[in-house]
Short mmCIF file of C-alpha atoms in Angstrom, two decimals:
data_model
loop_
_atom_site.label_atom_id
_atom_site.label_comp_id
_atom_site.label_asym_id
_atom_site.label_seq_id
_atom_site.Cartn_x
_atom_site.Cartn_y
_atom_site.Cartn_z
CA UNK A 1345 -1.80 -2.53 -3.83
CA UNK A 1346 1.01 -0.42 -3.39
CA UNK A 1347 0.57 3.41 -2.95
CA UNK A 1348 2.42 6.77 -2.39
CA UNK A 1349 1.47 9.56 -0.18
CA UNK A 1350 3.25 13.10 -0.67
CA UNK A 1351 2.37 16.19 1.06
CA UNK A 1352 0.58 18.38 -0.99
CA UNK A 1353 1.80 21.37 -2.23
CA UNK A 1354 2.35 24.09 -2.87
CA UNK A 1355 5.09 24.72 -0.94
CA UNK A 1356 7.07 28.35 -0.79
CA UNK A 1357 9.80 28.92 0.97
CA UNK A 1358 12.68 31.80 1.02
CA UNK A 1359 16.33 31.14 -0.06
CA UNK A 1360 18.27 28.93 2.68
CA UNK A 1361 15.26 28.06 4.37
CA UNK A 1362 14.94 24.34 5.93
CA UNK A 1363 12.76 22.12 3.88
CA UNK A 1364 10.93 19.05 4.71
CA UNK A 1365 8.53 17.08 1.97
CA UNK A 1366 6.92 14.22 4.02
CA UNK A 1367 6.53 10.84 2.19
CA UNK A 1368 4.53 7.68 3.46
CA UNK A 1369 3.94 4.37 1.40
CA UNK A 1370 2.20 1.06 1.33
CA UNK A 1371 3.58 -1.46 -0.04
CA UNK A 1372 4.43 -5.48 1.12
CA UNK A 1373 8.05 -6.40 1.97
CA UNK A 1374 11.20 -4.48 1.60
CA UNK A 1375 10.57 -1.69 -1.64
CA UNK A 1376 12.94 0.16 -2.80
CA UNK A 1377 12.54 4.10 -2.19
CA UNK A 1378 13.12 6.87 -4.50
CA UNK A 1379 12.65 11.02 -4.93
CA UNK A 1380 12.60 12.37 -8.41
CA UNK A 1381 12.76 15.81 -9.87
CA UNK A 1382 11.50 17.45 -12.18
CA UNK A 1383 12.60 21.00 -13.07
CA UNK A 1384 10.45 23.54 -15.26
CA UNK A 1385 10.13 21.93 -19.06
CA UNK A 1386 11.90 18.99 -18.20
CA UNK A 1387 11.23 15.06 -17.95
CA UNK A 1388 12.11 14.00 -14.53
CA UNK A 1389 15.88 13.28 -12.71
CA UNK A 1390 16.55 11.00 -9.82
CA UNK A 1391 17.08 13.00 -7.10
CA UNK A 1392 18.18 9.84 -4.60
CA UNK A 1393 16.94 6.90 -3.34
CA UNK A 1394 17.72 4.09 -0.81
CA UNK A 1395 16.71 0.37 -1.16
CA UNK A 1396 16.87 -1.27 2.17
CA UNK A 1397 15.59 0.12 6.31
CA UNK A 1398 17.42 2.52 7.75
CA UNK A 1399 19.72 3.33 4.42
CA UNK A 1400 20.09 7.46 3.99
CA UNK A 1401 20.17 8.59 0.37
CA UNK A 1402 22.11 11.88 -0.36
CA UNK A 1403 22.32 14.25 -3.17
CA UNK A 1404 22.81 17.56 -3.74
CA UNK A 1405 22.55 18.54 -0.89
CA UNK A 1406 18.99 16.36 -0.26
CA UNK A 1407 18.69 13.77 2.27
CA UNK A 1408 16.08 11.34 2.67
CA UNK A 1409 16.00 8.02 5.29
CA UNK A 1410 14.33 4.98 4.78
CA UNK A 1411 12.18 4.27 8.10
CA UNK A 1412 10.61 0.81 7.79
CA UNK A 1413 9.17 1.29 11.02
CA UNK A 1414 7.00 4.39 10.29
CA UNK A 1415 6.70 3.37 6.58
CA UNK A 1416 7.91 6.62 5.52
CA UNK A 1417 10.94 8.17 3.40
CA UNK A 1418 10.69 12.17 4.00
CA UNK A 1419 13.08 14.40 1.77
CA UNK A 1420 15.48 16.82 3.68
CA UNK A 1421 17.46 19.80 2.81
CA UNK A 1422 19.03 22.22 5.20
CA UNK A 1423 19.11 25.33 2.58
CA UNK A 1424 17.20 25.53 -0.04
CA UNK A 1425 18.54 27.40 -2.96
CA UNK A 1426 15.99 29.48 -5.84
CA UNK A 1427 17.53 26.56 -8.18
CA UNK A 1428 15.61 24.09 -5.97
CA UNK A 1429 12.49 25.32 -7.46
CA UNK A 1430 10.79 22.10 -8.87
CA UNK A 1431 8.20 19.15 -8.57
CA UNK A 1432 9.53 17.00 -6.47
CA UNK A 1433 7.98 13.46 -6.50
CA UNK A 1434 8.61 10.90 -4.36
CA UNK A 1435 8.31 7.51 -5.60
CA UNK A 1436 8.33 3.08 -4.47
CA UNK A 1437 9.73 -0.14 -6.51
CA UNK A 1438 8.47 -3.58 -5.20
CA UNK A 1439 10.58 -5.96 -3.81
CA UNK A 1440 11.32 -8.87 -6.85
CA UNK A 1441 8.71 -8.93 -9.65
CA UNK A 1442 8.64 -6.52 -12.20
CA UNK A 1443 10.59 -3.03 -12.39
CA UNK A 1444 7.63 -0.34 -12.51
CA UNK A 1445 7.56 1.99 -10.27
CA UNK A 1446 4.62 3.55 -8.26
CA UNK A 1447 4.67 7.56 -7.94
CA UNK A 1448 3.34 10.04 -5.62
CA UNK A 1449 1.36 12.85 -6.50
CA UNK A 1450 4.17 15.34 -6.65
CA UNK A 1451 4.86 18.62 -4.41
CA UNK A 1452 5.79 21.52 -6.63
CA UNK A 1453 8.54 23.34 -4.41
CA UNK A 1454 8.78 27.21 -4.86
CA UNK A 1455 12.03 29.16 -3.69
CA UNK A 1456 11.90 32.78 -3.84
CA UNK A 1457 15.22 34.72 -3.43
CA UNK S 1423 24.91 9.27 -19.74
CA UNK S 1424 21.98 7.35 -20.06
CA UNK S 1425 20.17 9.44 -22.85
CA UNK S 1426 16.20 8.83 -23.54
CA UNK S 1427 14.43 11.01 -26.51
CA UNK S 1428 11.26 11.50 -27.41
CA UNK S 1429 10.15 12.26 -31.04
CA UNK S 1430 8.38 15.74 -30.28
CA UNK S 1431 8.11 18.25 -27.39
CA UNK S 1432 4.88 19.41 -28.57
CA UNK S 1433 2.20 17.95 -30.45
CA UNK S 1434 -1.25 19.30 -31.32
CA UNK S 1435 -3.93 16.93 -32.74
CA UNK S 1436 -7.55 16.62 -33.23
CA UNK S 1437 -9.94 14.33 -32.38
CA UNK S 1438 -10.44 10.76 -33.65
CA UNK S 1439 -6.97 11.07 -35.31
CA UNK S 1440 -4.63 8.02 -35.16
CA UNK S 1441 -1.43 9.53 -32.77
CA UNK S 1442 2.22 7.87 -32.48
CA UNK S 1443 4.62 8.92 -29.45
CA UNK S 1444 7.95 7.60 -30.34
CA UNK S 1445 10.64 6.91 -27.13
CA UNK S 1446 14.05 5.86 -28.18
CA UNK S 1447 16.89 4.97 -25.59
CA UNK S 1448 20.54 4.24 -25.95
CA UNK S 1449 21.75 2.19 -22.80
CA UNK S 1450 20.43 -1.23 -24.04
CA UNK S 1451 17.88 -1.09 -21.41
CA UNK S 1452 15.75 -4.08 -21.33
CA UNK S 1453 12.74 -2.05 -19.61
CA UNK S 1454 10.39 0.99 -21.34
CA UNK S 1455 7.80 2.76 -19.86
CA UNK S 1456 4.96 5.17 -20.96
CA UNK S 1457 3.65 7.21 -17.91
CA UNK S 1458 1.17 9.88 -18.67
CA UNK S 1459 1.21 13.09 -15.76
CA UNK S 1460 -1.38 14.84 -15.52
CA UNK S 1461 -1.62 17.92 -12.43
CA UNK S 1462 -3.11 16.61 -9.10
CA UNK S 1463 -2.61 12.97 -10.07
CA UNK S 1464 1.09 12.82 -10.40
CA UNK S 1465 2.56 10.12 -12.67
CA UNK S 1466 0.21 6.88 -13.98
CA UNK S 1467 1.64 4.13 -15.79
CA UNK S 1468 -0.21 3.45 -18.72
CA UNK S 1469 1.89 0.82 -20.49
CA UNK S 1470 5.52 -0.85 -19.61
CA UNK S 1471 7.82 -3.57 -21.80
CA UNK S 1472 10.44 -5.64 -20.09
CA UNK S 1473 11.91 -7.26 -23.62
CA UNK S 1474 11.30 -6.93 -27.16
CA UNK S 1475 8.41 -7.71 -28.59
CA UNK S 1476 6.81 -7.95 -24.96
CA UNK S 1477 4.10 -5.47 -23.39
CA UNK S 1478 2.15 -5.48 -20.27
CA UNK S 1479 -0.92 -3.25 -19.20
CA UNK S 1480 -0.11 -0.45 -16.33
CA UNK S 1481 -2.52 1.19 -14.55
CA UNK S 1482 -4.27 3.15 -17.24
CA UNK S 1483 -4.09 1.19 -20.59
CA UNK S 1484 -7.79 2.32 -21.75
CA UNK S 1485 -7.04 3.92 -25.35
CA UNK S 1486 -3.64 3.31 -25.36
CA UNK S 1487 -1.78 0.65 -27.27
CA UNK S 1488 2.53 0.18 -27.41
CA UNK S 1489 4.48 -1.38 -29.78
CA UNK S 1490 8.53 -2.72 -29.21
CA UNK S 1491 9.67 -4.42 -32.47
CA UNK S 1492 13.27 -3.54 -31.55
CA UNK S 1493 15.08 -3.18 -28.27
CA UNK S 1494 15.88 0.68 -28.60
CA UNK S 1495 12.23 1.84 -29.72
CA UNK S 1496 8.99 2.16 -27.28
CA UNK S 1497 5.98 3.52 -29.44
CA UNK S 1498 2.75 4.56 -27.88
CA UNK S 1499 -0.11 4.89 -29.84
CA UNK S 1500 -3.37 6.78 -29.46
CA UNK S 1501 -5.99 4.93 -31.72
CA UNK S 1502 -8.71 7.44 -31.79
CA UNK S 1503 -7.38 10.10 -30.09
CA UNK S 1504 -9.78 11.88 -27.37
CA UNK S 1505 -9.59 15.29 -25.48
CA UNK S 1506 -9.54 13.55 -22.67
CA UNK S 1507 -5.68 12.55 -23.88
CA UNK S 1508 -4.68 15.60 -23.58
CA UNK S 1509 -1.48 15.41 -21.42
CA UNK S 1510 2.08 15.18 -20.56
CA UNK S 1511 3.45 11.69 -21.85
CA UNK S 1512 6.87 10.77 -20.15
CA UNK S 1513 8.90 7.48 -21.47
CA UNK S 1514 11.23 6.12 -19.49
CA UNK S 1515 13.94 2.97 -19.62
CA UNK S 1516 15.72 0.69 -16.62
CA UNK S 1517 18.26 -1.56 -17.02
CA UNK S 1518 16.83 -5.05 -16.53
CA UNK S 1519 18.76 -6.49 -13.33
CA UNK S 1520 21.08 -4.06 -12.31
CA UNK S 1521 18.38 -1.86 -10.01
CA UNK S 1522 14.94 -0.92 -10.53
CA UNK S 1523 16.04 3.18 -11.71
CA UNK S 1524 14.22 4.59 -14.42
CA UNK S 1525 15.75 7.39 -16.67
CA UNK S 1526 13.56 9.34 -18.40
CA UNK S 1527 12.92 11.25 -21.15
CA UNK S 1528 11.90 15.49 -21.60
CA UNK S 1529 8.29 14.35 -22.46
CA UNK S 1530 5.81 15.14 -24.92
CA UNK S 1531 3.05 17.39 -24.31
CA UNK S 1532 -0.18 16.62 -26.74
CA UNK S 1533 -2.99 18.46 -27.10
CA UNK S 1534 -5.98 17.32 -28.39
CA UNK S 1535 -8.64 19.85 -29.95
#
């Protein structure tokens, strides 16, 4: 079946630092791709997410690329901010069929100023 | 915005009593979903609805039962509730063609003594 691998956290980091959350996934066909966060005592936002190879999702700063080739879909952010602090989960669709989604684990992201 | 609520940020129960999680969304989404996260394991579907009146078993339906008598309303509903229950419960909603996003609600955290 379909599966999500995240790199485990924790992960700390100092303001403006150069982060890098690896994602790989399983799945048949073309899924779409997706990272979600989820901030302190909240439910969780989409962060970005790209539905096709080779498609670059953007937000906030946040990159991520959809690599068919290496199965993978790693978030990206040049400086992180103390406001970045958050779970970070990254997260598949399958191609046609129903609409659920499969999740990773989560990597809980820690900026310190 | 799309706006998903959740009947109670907190809930404390004991065992063996009857529970009700109540997830109400406002976009006409066709799609609800009950996800249950739990630390280490990330997010696990335990039951999802793609039309009224409709259900379908996720990944973890053991215990759990949903009701959708009207578009808006996704109810999850502990029978006999256990300790082992005791978690984060996140509903979410999609639209039903349009993509396969999920917006989601702040999530109820239940305790169960």
């Amino acid at each position: 079946g379909d599966s999500v691998t995240q790199m485990e956290g924790p992960v700390t980091l100092s303001e403006e630092a150069f982060l890098t959350i690896n994602c790989t996934y399983t799945a048949t066909g073309y899924p779409s791709l997706f990272w979600y966060v989820q901030y302190p005592g909240e439910g969780l936002q989409l962060l970005l997410k790209a539905t096709k190879a080779d498609d670059k999702g953007s937000n906030k700063g946040f990159e991520a690329t959809y690599r068919k080739e290496t199965t993978s879909f790693h978030l990206e952010k040049g400086s992180v901010q103390v406001s970045d602090s958050a779970v970070y989960f990254c997260a598949l669709s399958p191609y046609g069929g129903n609409y659920k989604l499969t999740f990773g684990k989560g990597t809980l992201l820690t900026v310190n100023p | 915005d799309v706006k998903v609520t959740q009947s109670s940020r907190y809930l404390v129960k004991r065992t063996g009593e009857k529970v009700f999680l109540e997830c109400v969304q406002d976009m006409d989404h066709e799609n609800m979903f009950w996800y249950r996260q739990d630390p280490g394991l990330g997010l696990r579907l335990i039951y999802f609805s793609y039309d009224v009146k409709m259900k379908e078993k996720g990944d973890i339906p053991e215990g759990y039962s949903v009701s959708r008598e009207k578009k808006e309303r996704f109810s999850l509903i502990l029978e006999s509730a256990s300790t082992n229950q005791t978690s984060m419960y996140l509903c979410a909603s999609s639209p039903g063609t349009s993509g396969k996003l999920e917006y989601f609600g702040p999530g109820t955290r239940l305790t169960v003594l």
